[in-house]
mmCIF file of C-alpha atoms in Angstrom:
data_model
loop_
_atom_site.group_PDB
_atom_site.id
_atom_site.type_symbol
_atom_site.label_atom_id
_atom_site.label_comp_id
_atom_site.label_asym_id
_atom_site.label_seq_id
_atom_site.Cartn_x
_atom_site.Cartn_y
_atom_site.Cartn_z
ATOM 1 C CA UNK V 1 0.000 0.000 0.000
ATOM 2 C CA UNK V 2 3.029 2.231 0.624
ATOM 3 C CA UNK V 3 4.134 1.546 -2.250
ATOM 4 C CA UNK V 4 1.352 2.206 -4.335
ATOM 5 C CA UNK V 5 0.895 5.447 -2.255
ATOM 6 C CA UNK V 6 4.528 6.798 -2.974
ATOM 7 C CA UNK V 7 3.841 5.714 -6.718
ATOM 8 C CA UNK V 8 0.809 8.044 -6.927
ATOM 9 C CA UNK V 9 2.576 11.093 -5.405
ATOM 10 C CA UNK V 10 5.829 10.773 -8.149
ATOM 11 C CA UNK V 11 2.971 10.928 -10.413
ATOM 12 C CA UNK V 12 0.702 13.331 -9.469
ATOM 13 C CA UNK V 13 2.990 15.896 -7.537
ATOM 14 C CA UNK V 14 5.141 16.834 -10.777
ATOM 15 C CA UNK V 15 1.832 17.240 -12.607
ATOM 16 C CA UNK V 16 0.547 19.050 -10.085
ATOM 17 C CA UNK V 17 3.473 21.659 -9.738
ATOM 18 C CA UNK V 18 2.453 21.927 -13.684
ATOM 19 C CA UNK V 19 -1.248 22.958 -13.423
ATOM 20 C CA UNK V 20 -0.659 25.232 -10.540
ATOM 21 C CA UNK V 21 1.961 27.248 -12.628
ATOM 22 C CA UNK V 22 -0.043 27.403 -15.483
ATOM 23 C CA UNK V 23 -3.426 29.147 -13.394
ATOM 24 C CA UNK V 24 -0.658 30.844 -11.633
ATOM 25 C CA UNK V 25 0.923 32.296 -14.597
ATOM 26 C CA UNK V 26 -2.465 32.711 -16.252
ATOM 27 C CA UNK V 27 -3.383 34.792 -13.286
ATOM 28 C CA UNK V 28 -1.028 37.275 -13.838
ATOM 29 C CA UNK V 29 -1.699 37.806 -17.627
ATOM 30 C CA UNK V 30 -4.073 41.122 -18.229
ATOM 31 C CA UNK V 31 -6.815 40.543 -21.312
ATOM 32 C CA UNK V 32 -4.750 42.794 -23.187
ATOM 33 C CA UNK V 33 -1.237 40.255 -22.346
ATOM 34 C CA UNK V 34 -4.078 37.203 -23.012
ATOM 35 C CA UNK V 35 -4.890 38.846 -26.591
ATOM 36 C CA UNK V 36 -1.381 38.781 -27.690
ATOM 37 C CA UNK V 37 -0.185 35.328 -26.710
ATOM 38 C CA UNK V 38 -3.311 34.095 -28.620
ATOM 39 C CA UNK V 39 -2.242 36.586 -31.440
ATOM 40 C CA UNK V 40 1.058 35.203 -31.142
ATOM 41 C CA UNK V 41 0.025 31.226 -31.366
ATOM 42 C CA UNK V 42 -1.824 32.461 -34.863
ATOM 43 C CA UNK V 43 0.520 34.383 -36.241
ATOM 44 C CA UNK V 44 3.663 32.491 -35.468
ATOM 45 C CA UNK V 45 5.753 31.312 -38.289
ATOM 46 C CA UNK V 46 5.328 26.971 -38.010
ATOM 47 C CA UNK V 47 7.264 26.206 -40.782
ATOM 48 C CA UNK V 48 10.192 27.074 -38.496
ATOM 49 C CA UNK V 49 8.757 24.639 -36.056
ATOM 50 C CA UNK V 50 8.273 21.870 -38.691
ATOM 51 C CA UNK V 51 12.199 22.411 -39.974
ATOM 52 C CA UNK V 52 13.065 22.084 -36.099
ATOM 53 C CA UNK V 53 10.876 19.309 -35.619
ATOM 54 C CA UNK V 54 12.184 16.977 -38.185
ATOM 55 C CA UNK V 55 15.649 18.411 -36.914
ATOM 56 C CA UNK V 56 14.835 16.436 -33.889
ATOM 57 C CA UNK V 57 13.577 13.269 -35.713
ATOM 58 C CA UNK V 58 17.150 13.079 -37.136
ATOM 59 C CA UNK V 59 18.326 12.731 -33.447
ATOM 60 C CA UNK V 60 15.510 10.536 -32.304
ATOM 61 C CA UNK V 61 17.728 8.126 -35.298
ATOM 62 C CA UNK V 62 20.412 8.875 -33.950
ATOM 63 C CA UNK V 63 19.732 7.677 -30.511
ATOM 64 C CA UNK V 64 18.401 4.644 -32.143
ATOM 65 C CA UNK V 65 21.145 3.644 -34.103
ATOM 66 C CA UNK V 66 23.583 4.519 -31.178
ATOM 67 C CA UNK V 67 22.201 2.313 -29.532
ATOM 68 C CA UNK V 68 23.609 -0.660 -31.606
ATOM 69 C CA UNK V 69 27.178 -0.019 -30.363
ATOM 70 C CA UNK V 70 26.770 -0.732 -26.689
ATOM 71 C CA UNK V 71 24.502 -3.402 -27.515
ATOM 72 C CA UNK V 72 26.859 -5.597 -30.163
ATOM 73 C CA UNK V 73 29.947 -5.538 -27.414
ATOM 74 C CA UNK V 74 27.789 -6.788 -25.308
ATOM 75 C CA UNK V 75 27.109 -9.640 -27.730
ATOM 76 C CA UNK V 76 23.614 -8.544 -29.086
ATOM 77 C CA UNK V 77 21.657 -7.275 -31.615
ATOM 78 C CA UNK V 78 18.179 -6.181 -32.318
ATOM 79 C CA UNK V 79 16.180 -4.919 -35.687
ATOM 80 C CA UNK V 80 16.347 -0.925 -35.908
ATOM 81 C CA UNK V 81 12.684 -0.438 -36.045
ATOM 82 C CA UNK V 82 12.529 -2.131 -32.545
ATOM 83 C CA UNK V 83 15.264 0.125 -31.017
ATOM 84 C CA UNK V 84 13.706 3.305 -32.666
ATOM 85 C CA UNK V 85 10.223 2.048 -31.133
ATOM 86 C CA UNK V 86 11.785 1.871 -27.878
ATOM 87 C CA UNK V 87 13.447 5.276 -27.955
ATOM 88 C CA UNK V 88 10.172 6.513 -28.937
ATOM 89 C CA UNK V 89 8.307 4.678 -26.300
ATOM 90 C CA UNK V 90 10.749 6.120 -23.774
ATOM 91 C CA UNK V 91 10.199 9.877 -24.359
ATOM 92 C CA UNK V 92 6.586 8.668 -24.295
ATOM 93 C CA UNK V 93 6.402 7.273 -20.892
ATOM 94 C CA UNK V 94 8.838 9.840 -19.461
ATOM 95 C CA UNK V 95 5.805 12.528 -19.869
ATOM 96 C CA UNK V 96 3.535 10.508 -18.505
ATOM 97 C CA UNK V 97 5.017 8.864 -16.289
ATOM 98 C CA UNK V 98 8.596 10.306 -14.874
ATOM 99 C CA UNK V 99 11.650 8.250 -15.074
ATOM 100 C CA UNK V 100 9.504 4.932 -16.479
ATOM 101 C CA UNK V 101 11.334 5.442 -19.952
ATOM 102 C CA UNK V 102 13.782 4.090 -19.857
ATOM 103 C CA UNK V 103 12.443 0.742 -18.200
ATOM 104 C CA UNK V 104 10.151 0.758 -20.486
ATOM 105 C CA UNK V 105 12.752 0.982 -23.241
ATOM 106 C CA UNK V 106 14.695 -2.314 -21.425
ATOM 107 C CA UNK V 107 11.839 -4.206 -21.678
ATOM 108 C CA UNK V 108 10.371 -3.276 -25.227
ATOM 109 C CA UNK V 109 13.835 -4.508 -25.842
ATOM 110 C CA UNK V 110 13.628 -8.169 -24.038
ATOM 111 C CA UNK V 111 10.417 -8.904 -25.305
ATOM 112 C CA UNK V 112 11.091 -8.081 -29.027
ATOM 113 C CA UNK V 113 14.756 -8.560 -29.308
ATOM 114 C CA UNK V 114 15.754 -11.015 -26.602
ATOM 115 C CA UNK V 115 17.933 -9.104 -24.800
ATOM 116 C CA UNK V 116 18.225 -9.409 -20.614
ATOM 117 C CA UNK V 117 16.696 -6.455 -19.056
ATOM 118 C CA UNK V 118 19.739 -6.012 -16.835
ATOM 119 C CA UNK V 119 22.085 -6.227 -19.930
ATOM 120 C CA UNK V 120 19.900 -3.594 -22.237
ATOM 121 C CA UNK V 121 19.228 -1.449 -18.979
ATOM 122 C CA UNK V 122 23.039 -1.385 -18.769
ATOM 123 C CA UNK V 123 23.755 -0.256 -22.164
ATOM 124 C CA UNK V 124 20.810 2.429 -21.420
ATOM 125 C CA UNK V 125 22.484 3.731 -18.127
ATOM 126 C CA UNK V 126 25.850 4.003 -20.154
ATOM 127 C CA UNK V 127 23.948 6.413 -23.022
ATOM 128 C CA UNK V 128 22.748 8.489 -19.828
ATOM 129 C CA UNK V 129 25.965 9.136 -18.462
ATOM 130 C CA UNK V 130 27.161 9.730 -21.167
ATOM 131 C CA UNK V 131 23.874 12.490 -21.579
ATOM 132 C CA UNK V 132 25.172 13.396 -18.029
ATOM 133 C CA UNK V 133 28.494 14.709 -19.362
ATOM 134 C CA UNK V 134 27.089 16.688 -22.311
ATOM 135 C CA UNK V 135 24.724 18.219 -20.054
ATOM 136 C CA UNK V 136 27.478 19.423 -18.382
ATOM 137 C CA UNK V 137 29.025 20.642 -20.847
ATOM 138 C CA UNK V 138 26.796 22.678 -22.095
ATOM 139 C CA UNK V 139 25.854 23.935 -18.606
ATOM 140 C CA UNK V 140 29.611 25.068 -18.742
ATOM 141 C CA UNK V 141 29.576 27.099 -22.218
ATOM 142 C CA UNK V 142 26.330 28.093 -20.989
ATOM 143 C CA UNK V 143 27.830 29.474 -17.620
ATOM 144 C CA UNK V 144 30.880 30.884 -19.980
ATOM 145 C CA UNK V 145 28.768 32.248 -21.909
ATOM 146 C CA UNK V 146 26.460 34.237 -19.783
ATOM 147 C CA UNK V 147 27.780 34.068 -16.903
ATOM 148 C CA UNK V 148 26.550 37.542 -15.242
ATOM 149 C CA UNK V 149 23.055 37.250 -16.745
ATOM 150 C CA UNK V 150 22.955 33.613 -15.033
ATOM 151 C CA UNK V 151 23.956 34.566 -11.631
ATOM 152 C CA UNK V 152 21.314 37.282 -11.773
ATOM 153 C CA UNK V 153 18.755 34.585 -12.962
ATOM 154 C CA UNK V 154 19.389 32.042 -10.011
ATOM 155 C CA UNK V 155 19.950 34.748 -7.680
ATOM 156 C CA UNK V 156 16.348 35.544 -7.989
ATOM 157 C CA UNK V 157 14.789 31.971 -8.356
ATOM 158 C CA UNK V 158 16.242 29.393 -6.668
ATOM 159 C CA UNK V 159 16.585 29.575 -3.064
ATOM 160 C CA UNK V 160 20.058 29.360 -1.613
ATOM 161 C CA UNK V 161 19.466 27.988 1.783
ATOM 162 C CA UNK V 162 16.921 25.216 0.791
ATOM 163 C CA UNK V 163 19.331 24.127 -1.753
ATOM 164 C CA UNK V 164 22.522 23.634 0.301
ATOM 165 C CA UNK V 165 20.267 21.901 3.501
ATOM 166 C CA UNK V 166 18.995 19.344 1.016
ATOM 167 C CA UNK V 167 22.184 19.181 -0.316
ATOM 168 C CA UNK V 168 24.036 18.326 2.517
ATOM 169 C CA UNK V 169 20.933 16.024 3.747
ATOM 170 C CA UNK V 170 21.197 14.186 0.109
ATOM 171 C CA UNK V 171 25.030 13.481 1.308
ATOM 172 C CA UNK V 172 24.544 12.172 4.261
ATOM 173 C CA UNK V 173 21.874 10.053 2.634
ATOM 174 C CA UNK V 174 24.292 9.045 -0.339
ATOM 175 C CA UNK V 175 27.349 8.015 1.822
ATOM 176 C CA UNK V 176 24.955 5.857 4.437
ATOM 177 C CA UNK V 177 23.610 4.132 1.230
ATOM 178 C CA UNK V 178 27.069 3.440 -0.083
ATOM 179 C CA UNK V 179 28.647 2.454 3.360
ATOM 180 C CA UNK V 180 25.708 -0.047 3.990
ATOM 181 C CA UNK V 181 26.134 -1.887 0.195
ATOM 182 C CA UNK V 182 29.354 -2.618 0.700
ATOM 183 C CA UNK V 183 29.475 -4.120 4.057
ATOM 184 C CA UNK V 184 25.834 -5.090 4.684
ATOM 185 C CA UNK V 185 25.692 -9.330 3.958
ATOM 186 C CA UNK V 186 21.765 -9.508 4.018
ATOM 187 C CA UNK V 187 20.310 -12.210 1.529
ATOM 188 C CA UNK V 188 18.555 -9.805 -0.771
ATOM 189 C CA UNK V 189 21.405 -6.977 -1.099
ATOM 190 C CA UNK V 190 23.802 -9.980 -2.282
ATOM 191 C CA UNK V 191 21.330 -11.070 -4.810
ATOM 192 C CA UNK V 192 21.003 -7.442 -5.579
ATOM 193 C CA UNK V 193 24.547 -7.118 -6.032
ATOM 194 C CA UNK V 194 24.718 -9.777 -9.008
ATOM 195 C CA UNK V 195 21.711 -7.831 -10.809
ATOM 196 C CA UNK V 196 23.377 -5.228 -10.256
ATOM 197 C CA UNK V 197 26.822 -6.316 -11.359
ATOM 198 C CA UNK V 198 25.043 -6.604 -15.066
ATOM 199 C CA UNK V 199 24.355 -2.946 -14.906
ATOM 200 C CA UNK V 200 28.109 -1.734 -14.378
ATOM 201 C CA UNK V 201 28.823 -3.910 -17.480
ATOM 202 C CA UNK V 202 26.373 -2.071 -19.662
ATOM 203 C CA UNK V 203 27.935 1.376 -18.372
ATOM 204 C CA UNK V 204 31.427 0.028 -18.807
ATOM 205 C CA UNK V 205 30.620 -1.152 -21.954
ATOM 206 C CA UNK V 206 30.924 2.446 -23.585
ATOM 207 C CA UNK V 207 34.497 3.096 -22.394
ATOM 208 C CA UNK V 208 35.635 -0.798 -23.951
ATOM 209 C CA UNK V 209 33.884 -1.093 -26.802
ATOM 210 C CA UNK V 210 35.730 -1.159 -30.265
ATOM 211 C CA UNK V 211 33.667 1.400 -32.208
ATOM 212 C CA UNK V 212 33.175 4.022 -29.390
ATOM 213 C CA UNK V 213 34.153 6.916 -31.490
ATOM 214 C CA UNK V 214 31.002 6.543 -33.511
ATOM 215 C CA UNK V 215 29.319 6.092 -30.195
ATOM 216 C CA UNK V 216 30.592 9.114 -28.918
ATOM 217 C CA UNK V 217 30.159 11.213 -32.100
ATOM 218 C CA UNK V 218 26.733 10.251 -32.465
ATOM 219 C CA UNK V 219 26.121 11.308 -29.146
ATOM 220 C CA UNK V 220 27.375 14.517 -29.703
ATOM 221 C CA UNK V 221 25.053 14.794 -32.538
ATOM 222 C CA UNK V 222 22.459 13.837 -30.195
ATOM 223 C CA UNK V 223 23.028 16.965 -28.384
ATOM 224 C CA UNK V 224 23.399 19.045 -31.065
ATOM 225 C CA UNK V 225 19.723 18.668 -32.774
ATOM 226 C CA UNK V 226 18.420 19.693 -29.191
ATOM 227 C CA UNK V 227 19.968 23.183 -29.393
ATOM 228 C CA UNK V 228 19.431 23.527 -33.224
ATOM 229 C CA UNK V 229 15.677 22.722 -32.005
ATOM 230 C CA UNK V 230 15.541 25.007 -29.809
ATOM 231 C CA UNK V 231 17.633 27.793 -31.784
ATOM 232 C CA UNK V 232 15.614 27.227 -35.315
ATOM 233 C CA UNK V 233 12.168 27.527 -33.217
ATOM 234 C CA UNK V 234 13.072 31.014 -31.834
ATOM 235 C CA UNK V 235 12.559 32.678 -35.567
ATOM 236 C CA UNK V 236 8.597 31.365 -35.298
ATOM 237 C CA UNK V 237 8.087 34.690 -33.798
ATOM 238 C CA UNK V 238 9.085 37.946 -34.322
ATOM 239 C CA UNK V 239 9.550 39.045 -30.698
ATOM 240 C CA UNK V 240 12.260 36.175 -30.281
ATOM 241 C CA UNK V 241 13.756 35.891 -33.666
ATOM 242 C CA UNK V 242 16.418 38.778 -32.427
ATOM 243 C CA UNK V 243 17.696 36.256 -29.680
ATOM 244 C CA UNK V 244 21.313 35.630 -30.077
ATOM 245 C CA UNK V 245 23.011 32.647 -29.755
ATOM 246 C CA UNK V 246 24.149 32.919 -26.357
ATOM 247 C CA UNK V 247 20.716 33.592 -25.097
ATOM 248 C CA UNK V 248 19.198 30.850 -26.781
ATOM 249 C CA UNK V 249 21.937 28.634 -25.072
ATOM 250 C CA UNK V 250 20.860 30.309 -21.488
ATOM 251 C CA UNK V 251 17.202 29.605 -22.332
ATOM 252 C CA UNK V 252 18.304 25.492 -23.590
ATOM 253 C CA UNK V 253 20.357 24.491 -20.213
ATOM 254 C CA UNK V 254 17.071 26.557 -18.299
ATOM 255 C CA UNK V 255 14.374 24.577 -20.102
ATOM 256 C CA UNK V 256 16.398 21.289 -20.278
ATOM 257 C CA UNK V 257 16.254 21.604 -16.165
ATOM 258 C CA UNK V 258 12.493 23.002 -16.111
ATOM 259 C CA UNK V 259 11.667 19.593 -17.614
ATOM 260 C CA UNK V 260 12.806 17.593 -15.012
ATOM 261 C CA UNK V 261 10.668 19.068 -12.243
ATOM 262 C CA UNK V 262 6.760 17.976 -14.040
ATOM 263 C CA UNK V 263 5.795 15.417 -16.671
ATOM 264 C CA UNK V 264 7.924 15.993 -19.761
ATOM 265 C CA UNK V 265 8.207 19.893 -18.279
ATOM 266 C CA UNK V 266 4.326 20.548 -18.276
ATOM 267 C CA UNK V 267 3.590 24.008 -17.127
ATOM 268 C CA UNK V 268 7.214 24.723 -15.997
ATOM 269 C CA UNK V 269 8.620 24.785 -19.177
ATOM 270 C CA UNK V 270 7.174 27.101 -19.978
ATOM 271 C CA UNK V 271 7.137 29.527 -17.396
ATOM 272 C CA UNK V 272 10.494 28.845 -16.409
ATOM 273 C CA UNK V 273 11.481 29.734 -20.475
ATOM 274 C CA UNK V 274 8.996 32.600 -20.410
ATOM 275 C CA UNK V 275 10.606 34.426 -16.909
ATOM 276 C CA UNK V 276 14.460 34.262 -18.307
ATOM 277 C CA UNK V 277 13.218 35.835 -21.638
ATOM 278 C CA UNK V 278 12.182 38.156 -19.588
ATOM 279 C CA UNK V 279 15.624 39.421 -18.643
ATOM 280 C CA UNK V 280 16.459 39.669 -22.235
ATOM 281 C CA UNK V 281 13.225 42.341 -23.408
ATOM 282 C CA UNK V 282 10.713 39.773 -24.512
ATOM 283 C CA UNK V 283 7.440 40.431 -22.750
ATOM 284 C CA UNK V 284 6.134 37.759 -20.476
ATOM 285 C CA UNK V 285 3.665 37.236 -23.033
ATOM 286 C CA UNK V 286 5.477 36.624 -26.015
ATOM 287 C CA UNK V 287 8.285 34.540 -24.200
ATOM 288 C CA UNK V 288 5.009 32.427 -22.809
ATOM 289 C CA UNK V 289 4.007 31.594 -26.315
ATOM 290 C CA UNK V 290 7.271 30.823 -27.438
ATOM 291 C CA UNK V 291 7.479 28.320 -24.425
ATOM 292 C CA UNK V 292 4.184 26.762 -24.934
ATOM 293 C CA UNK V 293 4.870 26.367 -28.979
ATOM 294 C CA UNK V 294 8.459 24.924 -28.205
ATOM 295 C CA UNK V 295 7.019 22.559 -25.332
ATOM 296 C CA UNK V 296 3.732 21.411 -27.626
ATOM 297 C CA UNK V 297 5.571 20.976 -30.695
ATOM 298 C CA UNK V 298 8.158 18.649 -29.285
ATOM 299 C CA UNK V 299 5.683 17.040 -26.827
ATOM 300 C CA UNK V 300 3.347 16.494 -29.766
ATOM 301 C CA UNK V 301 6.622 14.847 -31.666
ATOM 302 C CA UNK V 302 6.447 12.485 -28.567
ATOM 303 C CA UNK V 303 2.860 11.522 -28.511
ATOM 304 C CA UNK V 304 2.988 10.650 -32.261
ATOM 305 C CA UNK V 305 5.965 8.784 -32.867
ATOM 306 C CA UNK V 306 5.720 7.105 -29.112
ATOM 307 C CA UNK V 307 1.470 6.306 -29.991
ATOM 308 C CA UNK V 308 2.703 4.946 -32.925
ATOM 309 C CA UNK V 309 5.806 2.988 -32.031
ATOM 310 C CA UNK V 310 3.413 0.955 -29.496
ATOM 311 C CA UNK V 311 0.510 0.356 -32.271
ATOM 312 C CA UNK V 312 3.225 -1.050 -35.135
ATOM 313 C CA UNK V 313 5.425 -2.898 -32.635
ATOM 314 C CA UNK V 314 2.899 -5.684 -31.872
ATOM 315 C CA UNK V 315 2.170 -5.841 -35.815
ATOM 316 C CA UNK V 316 5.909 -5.881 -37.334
ATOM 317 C CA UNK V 317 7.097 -8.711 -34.827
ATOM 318 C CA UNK V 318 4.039 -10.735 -34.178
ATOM 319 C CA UNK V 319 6.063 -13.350 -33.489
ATOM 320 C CA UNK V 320 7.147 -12.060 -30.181
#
């Protein structure tokens, strides 16, 4: 029952957060501020947003055919319409469900390709650090990049204090978990241990695999079509098509976080896109309907290629 209780709440809390910012948000918008992000949804320029979506289709590939490298030094292999499905299915699930992708991508995997969960969950933990590190990189050339105009930004959103306590509490937490795996000998933790030990090979496998390069490039690539996505969609309106570069980097790292805190960024995408734009002359208006278009488009990119990926699935490889 716990269970099932805490399983509700990572649901519903993250959505949630979403709805209240959008009535919040809404509640600060005058008719006249109403009028022009409706104005602004007509008017906006979508063949921009088509160009950017297909932009991202390329790297939905990508992450698809990636996927083949960690997988064959591992010793498998698996059609690339099933590992395209799964990537597809994983964005899916991650808006609906937070953090279920990429189980859901493991398993899609075992029951149409054969693969072990533990050995495809492996190779999917690998791509993900992997994700980590370009994350950080860009949070870098973001931070090098704006670096004044940042510090402003969290100086007036994120609190400080609460930060560093949970922090510090997540620490504590962290070391106590580590301390008891390695010395604890309770039944279950040792049979843990050997699922586990499955895992580290699919995350090692990207650092000992022959063809890692491609790997690595690809990944890069990966990357890349997110910012071009981003970038390309800014010229759908006029009030953002003057956004430089740099900007449009600061608003990227923003958003990429915003989407972490709701299903697939509902609501806080948005605002959290809308309020930095803010800094940079867009009205809080026009910055909203730049957030909502970016967020629908790609989210609508989801819906259809994941809602499709589960109908054709069950047809192409009936016999699994």
């Amino acid at each position: 029952m716990k269970n099932k209780i805490t399983r509700i709440l990572s649901i519903a809390l993250p959505l949630l957060l979403g709805v209240f910012l959008i009535i919040y948000a809404y509640n600060q918008f005058s008719e006249k501020e109403l009028s022009e992000i409706q104005r602004s949804f007509k008017t906006a320029d979508y063949l921009y947003v088509g160009v950017a979506l297909f932009v991202g289709f390329t790297g939905y590939v990508a992450r698809a055919y990636r996927w083949k490298y960690t997988l064959e030094h591992m010793g498998y292999t698996a059609p690339f319409a099933v590992k395209f499905s799964a990537v597809c299915i994983t964005y899916l699930m991650n808006i609906t469900i937070p953090r279920s992708g990429e189980v859901s991508r493991a398993l899609v995997l075992k029951r149409y390709a054969d693969v072990p969960f533990d050995k495809g969950f492996g190779t999917i933990i690998s791509e993900r650090v992997i994700d980590l590190f370009l994350l950080i990189f860009c949070l870098g050339l973001t931070i090098s990049l704006q670096f004044s105009a940042l510090k402003d930004y969290l100086s007036e959103n994120v609190p400080y204090e609460k930060l560093l306590f949970y922090g510090v509490i997540a620490l504590i937490l962290f070391t106590a978990s580590v301390l008891f795996y390695m010395y604890s000998r309770m039944a279950w933790l040792q049979k843990l241990k050997i699922k586990i030990s499955g895992l580290v090979e699919g995350v090692l496998s990207v650092f000992k695999m022959r063809n890692k390069w491609p790997f690595l490039i690809l990944s890069v690539y990966i990357w890349v079509t997110y910012v071009v996505m981003f970038y390309i969609t800014v010229f759908a309106l006029p009030e953002t098509a003057g956004l430089s570069f740099n900007v449009v980097m600061l608003a990227f790292v923003v958003g990429s976080i915003a989407i972490t805190f709701s299903n697939g960024g509902f609501g806080v995408f948005p605002f959290a896109v809308a309020k930095l734009l803010e800094n940079y002359g867009i009205t809080y208006a026009a910055g909203t309907a730049f957030g909502w278009i970016m967020w629908a488009s790609q989210t609508g990119l989801v819906i259809i290629l994941g809602g499709l990926s589960f109908l054709m699935l069950p047809l192409l490889f009936r016999k699994k």
